[in-house]
Coordinates of N, CA and C in Angstrom, one line a residue:
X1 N -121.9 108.2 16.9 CA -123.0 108.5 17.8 C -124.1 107.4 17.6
X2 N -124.9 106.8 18.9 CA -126.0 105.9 19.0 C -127.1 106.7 18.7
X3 N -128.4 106.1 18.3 CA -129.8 106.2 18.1 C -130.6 105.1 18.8
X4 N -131.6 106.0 19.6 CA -132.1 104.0 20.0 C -132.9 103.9 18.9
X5 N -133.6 105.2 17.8 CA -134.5 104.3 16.2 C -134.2 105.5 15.6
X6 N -134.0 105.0 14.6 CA -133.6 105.7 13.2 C -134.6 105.2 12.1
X7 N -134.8 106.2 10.9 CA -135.2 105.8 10.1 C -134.3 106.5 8.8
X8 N -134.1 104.6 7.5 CA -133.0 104.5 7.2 C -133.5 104.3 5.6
X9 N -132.6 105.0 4.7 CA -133.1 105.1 3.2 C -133.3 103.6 2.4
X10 N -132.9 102.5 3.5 CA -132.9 101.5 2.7 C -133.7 100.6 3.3
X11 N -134.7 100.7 4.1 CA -135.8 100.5 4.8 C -136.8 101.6 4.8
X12 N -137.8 101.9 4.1 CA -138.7 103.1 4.6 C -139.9 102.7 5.0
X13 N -140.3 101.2 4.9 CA -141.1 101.0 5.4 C -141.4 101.1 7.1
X14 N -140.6 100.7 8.1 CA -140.5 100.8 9.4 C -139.4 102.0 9.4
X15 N -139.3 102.8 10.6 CA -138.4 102.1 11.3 C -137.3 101.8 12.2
X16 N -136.1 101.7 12.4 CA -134.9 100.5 12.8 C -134.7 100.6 14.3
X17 N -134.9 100.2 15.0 CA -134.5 100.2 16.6 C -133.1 99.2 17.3
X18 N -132.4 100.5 17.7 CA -131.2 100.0 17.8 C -131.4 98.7 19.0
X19 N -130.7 97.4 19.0 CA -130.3 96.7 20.1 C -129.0 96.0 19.7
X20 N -129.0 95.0 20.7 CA -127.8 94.5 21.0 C -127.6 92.9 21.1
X21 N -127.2 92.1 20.1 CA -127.5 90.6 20.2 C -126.2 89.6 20.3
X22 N -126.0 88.7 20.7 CA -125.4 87.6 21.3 C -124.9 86.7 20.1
X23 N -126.4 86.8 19.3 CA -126.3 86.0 17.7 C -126.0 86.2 16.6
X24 N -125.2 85.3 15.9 CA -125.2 86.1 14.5 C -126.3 86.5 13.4
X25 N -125.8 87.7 12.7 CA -127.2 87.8 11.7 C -126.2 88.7 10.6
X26 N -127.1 88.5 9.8 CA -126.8 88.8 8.6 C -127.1 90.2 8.1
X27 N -125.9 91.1 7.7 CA -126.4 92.6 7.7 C -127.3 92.8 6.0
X28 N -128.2 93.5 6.4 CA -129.4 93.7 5.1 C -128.5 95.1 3.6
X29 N -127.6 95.6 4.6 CA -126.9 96.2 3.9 C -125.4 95.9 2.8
X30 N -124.2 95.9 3.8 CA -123.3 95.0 2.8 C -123.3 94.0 2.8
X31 N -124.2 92.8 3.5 CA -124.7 91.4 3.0 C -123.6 90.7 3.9
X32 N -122.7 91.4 4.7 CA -121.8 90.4 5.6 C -122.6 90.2 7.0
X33 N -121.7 89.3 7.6 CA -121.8 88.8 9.1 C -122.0 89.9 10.0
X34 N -122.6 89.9 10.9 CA -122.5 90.3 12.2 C -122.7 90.2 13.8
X35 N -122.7 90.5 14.6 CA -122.9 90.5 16.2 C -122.3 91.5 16.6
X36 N -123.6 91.6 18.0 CA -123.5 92.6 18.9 C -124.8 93.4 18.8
X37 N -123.7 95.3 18.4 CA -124.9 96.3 18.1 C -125.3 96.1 16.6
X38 N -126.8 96.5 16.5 CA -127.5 96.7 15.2 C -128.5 97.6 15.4
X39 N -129.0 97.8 14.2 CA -130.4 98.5 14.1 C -131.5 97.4 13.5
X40 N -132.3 97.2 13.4 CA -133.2 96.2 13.5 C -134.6 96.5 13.2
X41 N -135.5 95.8 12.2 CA -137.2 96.1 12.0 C -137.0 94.4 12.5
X42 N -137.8 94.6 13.7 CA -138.4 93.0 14.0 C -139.5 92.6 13.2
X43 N -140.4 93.4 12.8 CA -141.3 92.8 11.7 C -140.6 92.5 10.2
X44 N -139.7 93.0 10.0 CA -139.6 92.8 8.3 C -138.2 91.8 8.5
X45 N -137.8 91.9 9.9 CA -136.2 90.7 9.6 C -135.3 91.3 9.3
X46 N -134.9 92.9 9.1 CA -134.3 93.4 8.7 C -133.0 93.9 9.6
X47 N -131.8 94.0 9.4 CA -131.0 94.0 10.1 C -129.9 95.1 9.9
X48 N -128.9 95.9 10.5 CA -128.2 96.6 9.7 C -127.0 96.7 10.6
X49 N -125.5 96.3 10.2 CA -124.8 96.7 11.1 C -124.6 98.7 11.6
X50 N -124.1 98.6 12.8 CA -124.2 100.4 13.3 C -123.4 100.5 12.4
X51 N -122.2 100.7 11.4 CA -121.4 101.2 10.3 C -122.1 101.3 9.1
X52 N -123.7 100.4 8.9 CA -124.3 100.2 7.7 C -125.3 101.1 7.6
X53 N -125.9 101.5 9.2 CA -126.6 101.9 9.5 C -126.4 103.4 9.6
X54 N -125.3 104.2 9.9 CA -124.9 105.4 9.8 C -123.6 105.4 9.4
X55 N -123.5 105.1 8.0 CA -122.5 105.4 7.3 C -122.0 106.9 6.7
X56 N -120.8 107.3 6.7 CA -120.1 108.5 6.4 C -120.4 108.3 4.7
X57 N -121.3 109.9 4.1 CA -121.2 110.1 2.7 C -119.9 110.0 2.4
X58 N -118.7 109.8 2.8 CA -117.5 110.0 2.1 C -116.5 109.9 3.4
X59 N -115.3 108.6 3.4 CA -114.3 108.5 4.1 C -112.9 108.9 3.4
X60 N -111.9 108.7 4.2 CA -110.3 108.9 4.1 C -110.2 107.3 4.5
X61 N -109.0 106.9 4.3 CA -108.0 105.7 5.2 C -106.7 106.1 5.5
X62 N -106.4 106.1 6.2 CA -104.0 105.9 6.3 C -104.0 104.9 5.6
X63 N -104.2 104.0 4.8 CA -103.8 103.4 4.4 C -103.6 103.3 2.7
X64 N -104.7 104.5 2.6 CA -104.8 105.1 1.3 C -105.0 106.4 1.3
X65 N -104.0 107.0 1.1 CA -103.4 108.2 1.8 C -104.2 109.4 0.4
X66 N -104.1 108.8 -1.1 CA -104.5 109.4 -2.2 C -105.9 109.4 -2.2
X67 N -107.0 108.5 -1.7 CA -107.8 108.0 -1.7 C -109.3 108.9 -1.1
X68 N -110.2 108.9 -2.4 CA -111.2 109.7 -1.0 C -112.4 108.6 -2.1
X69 N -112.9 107.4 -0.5 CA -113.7 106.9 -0.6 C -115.5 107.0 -0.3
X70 N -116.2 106.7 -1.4 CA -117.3 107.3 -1.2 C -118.1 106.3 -0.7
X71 N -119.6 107.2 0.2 CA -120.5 105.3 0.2 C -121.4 105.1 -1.1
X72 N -121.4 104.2 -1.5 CA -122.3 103.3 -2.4 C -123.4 102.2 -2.1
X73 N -124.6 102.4 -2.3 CA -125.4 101.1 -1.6 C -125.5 100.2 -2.1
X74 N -124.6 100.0 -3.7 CA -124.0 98.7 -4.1 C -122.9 98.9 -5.2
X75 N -121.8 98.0 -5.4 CA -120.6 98.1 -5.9 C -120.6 98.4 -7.3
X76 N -120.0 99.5 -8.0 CA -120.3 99.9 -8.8 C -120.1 98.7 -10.2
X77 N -120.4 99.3 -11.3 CA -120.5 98.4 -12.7 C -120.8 96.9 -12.7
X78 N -120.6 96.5 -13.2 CA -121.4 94.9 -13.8 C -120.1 93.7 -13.5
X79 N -118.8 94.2 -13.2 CA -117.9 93.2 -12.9 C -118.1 92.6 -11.2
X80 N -117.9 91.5 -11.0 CA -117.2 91.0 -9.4 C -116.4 92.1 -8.9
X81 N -116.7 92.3 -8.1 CA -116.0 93.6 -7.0 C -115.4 92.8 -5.6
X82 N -114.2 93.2 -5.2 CA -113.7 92.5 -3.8 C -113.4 93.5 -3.2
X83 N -113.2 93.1 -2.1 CA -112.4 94.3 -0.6 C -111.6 94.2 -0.5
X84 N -110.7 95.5 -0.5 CA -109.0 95.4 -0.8 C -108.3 95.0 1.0
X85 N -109.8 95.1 1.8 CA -109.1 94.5 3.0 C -108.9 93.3 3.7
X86 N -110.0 92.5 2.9 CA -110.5 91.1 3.6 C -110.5 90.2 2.4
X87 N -110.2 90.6 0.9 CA -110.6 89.9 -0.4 C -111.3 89.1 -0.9
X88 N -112.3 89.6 0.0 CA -113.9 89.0 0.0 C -114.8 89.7 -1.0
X89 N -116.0 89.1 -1.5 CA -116.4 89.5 -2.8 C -117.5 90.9 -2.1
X90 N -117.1 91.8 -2.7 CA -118.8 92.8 -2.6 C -120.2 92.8 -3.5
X91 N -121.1 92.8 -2.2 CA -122.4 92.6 -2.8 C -123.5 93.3 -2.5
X92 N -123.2 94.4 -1.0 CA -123.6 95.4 -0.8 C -123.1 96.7 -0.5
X93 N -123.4 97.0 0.6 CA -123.1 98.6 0.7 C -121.4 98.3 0.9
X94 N -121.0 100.0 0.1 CA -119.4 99.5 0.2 C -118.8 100.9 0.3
X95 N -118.1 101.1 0.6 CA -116.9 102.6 0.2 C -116.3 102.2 -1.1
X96 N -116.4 102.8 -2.1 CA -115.6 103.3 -3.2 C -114.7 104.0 -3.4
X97 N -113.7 104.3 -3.9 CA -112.5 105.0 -4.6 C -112.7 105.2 -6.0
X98 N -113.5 106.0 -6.2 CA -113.4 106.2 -8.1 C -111.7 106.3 -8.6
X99 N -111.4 106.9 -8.4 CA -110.2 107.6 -8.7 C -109.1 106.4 -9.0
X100 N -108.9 105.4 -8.2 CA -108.2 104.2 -7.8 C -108.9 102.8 -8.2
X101 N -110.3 103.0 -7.8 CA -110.9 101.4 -8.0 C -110.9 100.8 -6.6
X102 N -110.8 101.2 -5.6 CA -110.5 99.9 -3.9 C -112.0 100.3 -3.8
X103 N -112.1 99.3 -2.7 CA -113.4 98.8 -2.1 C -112.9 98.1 -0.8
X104 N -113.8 98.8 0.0 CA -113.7 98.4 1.3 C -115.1 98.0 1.6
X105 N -115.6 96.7 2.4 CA -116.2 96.7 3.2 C -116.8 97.7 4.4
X106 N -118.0 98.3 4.8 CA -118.1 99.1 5.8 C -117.6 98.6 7.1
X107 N -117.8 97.5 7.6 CA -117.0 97.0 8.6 C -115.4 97.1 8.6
X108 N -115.0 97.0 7.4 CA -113.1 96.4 6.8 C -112.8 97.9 6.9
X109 N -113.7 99.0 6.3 CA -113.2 100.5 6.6 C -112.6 101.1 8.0
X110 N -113.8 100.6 8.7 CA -113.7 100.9 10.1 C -113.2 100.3 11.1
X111 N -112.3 99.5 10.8 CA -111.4 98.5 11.6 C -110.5 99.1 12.4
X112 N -110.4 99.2 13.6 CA -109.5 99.9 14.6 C -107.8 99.6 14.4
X113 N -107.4 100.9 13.9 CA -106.0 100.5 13.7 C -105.2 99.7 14.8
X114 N -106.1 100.2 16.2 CA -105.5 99.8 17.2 C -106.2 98.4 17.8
X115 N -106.3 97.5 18.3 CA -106.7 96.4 19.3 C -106.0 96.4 20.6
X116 N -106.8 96.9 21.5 CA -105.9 96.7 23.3 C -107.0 96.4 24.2
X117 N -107.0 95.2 25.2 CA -107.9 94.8 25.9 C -107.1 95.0 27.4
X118 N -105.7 95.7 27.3 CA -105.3 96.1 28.2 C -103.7 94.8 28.5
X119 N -104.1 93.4 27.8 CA -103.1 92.8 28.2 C -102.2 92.9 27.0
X120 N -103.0 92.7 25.8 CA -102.5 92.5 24.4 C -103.0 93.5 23.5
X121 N -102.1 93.9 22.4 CA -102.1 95.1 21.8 C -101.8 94.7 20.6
X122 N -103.1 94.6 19.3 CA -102.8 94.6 18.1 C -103.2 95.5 17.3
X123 N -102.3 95.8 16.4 CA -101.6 97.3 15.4 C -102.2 96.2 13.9
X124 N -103.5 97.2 13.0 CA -103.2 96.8 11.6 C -102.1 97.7 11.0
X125 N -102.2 96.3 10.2 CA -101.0 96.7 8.9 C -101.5 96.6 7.8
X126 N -100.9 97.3 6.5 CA -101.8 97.0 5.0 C -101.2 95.9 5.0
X127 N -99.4 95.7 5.2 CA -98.9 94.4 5.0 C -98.3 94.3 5.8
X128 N -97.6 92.8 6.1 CA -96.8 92.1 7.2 C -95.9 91.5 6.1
X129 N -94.3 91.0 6.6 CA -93.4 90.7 6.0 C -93.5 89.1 6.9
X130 N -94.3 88.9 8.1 CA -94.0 87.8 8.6 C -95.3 86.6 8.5
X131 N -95.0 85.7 8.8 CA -96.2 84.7 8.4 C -97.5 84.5 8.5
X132 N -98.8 84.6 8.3 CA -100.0 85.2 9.5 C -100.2 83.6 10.3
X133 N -100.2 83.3 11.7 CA -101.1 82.5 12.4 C -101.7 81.7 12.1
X134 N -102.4 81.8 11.0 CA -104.0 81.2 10.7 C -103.5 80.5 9.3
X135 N -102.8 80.9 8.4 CA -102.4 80.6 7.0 C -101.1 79.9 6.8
X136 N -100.2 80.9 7.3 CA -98.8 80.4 7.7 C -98.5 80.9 6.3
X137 N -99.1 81.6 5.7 CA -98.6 82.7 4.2 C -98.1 84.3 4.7
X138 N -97.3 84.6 4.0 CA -96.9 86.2 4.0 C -98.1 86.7 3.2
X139 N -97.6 88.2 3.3 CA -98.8 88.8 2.3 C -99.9 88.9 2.8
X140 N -100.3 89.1 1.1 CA -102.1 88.6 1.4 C -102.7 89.9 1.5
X141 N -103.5 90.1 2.7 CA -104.8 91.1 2.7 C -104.1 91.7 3.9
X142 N -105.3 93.1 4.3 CA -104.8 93.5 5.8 C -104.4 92.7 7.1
X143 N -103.5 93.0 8.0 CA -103.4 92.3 9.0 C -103.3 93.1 10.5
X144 N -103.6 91.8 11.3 CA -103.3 92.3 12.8 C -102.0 92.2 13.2
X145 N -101.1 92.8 14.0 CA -99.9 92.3 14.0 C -99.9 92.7 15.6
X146 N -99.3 91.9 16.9 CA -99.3 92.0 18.3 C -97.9 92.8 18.6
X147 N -97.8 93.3 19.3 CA -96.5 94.6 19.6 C -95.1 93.3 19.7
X148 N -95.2 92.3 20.1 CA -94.0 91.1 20.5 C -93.9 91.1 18.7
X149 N -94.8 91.0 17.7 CA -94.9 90.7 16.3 C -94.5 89.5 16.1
X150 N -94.9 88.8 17.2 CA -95.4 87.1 16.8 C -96.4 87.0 16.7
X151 N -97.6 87.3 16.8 CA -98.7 87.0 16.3 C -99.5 88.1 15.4
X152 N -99.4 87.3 14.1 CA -99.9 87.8 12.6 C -101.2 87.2 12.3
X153 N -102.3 88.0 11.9 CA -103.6 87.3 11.9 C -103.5 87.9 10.2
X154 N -104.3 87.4 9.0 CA -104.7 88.3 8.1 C -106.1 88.6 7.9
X155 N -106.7 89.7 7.9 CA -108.1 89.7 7.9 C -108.7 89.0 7.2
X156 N -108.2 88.5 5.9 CA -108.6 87.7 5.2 C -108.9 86.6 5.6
X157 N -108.3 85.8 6.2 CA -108.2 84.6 7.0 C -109.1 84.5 8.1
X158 N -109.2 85.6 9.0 CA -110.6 86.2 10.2 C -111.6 85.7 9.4
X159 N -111.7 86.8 7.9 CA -113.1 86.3 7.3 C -113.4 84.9 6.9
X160 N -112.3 84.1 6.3 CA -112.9 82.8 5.9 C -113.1 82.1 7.2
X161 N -112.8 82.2 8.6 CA -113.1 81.5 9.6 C -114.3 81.9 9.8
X162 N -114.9 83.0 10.0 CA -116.2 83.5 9.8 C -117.4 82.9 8.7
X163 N -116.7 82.5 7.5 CA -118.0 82.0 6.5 C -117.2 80.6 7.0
X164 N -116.6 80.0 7.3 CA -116.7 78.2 6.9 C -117.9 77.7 6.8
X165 N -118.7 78.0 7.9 CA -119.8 77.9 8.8 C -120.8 78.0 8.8
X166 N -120.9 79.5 7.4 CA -122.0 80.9 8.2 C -122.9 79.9 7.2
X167 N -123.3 79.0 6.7 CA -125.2 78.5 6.3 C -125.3 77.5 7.7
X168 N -124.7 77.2 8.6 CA -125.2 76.8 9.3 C -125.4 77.6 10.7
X169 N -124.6 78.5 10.7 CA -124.8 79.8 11.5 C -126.3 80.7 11.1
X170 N -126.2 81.1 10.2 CA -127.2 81.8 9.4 C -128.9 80.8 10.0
X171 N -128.3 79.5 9.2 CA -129.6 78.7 9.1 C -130.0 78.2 10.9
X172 N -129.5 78.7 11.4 CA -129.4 78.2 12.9 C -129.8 79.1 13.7
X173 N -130.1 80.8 13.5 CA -130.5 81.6 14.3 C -131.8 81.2 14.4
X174 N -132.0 81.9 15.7 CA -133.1 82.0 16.5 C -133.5 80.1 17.1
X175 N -132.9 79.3 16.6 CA -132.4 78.2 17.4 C -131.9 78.3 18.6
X176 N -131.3 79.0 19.0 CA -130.3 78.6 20.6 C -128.9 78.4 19.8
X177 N -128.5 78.6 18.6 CA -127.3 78.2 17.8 C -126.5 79.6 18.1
X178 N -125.6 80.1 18.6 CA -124.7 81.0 18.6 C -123.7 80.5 17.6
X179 N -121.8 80.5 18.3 CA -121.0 80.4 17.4 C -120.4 79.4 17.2
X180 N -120.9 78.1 17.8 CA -120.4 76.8 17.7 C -119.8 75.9 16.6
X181 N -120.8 76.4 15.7 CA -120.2 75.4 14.3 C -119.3 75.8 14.2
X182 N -118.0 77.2 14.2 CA -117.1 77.1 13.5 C -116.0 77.4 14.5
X183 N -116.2 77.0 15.9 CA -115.2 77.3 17.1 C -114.0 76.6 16.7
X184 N -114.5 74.9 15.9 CA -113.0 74.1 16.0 C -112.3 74.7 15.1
X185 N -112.8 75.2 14.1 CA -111.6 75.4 13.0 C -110.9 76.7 13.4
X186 N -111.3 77.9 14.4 CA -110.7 78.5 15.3 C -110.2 77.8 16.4
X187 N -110.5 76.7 17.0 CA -109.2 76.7 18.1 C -108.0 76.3 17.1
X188 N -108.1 75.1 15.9 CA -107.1 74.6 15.3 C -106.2 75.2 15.0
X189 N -106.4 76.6 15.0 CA -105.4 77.7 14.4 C -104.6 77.8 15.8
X190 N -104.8 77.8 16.8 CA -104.0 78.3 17.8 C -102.6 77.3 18.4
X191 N -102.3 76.3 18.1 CA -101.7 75.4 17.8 C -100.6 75.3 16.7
X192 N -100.8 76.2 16.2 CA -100.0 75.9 14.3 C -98.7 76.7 14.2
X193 N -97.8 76.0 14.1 CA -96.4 76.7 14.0 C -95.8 77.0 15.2
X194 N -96.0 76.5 16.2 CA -95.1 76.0 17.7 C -94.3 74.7 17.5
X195 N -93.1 74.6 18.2 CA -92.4 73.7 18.4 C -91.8 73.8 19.8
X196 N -92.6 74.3 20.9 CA -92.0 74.5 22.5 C -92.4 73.7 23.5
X197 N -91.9 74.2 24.8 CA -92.4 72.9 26.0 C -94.4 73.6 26.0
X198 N -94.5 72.6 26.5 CA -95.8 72.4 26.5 C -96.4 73.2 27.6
X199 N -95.7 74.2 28.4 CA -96.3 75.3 29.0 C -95.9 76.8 28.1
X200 N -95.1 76.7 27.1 CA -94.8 78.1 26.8 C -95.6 77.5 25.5
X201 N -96.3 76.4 25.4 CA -97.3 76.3 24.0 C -98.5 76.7 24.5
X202 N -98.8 76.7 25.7 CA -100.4 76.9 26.5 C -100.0 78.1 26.5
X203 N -99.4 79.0 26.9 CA -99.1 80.6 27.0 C -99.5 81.3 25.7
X204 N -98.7 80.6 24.9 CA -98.7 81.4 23.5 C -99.9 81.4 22.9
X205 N -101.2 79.8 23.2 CA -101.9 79.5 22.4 C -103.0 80.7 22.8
X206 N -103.1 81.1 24.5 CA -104.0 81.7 25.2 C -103.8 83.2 24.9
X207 N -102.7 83.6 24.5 CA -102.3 85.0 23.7 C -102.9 85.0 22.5
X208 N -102.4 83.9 21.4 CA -103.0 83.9 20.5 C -104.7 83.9 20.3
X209 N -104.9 83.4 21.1 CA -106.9 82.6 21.1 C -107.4 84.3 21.6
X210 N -106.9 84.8 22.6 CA -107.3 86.2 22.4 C -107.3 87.2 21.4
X211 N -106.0 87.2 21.0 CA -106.1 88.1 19.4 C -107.2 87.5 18.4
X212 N -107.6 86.5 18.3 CA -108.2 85.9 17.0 C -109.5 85.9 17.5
X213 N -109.9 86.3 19.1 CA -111.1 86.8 19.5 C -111.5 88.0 19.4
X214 N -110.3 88.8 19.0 CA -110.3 90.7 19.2 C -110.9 90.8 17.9
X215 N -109.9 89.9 17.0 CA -110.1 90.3 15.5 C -111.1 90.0 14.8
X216 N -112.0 88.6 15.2 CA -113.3 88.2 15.0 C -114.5 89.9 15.5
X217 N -114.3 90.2 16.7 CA -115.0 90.6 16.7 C -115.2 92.2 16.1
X218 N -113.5 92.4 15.9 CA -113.8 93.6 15.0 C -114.2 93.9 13.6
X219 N -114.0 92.0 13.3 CA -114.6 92.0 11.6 C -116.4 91.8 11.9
X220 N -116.6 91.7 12.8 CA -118.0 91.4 12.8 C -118.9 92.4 13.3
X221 N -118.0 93.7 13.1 CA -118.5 95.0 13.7 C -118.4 95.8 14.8
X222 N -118.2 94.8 15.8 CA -118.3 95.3 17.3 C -117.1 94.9 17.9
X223 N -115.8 95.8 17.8 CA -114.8 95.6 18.5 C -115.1 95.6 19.7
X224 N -115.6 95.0 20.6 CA -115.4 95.3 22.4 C -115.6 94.3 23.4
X225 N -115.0 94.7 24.5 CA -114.6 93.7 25.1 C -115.6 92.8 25.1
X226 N -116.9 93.1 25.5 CA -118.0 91.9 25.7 C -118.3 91.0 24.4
X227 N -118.0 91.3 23.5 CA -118.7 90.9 22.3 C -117.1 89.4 22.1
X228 N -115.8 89.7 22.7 CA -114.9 89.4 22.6 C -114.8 88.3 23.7
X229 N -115.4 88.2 24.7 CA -115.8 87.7 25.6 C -116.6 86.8 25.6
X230 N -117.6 87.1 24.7 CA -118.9 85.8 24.2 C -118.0 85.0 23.1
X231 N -117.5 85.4 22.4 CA -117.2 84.3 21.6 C -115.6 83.7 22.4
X232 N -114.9 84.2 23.2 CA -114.2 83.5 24.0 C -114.7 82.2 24.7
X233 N -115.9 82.5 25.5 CA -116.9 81.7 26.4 C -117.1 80.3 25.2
X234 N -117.5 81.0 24.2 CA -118.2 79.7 23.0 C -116.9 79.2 22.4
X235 N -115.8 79.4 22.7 CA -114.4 78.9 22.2 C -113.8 77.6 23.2
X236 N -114.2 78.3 24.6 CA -113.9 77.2 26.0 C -114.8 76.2 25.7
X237 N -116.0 75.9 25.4 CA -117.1 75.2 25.2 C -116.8 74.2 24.2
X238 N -116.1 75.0 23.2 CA -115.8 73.7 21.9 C -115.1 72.6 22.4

């Protein structure tokens, strides 16, 4: 459910009015990436992805079937903490598993098992037996996998294409800087592990360049078409 303003335990000075942005920003809560929807204090700078911003006291996953994950507004005890979905380090708000020890990012929690834009349909997996796209490694972290199951993304791999970049992404807002600094090292991935004629390589690359637009955008909070669509547009441009 939307709010157009909420007021949020981790802001009490304002506050947050929901909108909708084009640019990246950096969520004030679990300290990752975002675009699209947020909640927002324009005076304090403060930002919150919608998952950060009305988070569930306590989730489930299919994928941790034993599991009852709780929210936390930071990762429990004094060790390095990572996300058992993306293997990225936690440094804010997280879901917990006492019982187990996993950590999910609030974005990585709520990852749509499904991706469909109506042409292409990607299904996560905890794991894939086949190579991801982007790495050309088995294994690893969660993945996207396409119904044909040639095209393997691993979320993990989404996220490092997401930070290559992010101090110049970051340091670039409110510039006119959208997603440009890190488009090339996203197209370079669409290319990698073809050996065909040079029209079933343009097919494949344009299948692929869409999944790795779905999957961007559902690590960045806002699985939907438009959000998937702007960084398409900023992909043609590189």
């Amino acid at each position: 459910m939307k709010y157009n303003e909420i007021s949020h335990f981790s802001h009490l000075q304002h506050t947050l009015k929901f909108e909708y942005t084009e640019f990246p920003f950096k969520c004030d809560g679990c300290k990752e990436v975002g675009i699209g929807s947020r909640y927002r204090c324009a005076t304090c700078d403060f930002d919150l992805h919608m998952h950060c911003a009305l988070p569930s006291s306590s989730i489930t996953h299919p994928f941790y079937t034993k599991c009852s994950f709780q929210f936390l507004t930071r990762p429990p005890g004094d060790t390095p903490r990572f996300c058992n979905a993306c293997e990225k380090d936690v440094t804010g708000f997280v879901y917990h598993c006492k019982s187990c020890g996993f950590d999910l990012h609030p974005c990585c929690a709520k990852l749509p098992m499904m991706l469909d834009d109506g042409d292409v349909k990607l299904y996560l997996y905890k794991k894939v037996s086949a190579a991801c796209h982007k790495c050309g490694r088995k294994g690893r972290s969660w993945s996207y996998r396409s119904t044909c199951k040639k095209y393997n993304l691993h979320v993990a791999c989404v996220r490092e294409m997401l930070m290559e970049s992010w101090h110049d992404i970051y340091v670039g807002r409110g510039k006119g800087r959208r997603l440009e600094t890190r488009i090339p090292s996203l197209k370079n991935t669409l290319h990698t592990h073809h050996k065909k004629s040079k029209g079933k390589v343009q097919k494949c690359c344009e299948i692929a360049g869409l999944a790795v637009q779905f999957v961007i955008s559902a690590m960045l909070g806002d699985p939907t078409t438009l959000i998937a669509g702007v960084i398409g547009s900023l992909m043609s441009r590189a």
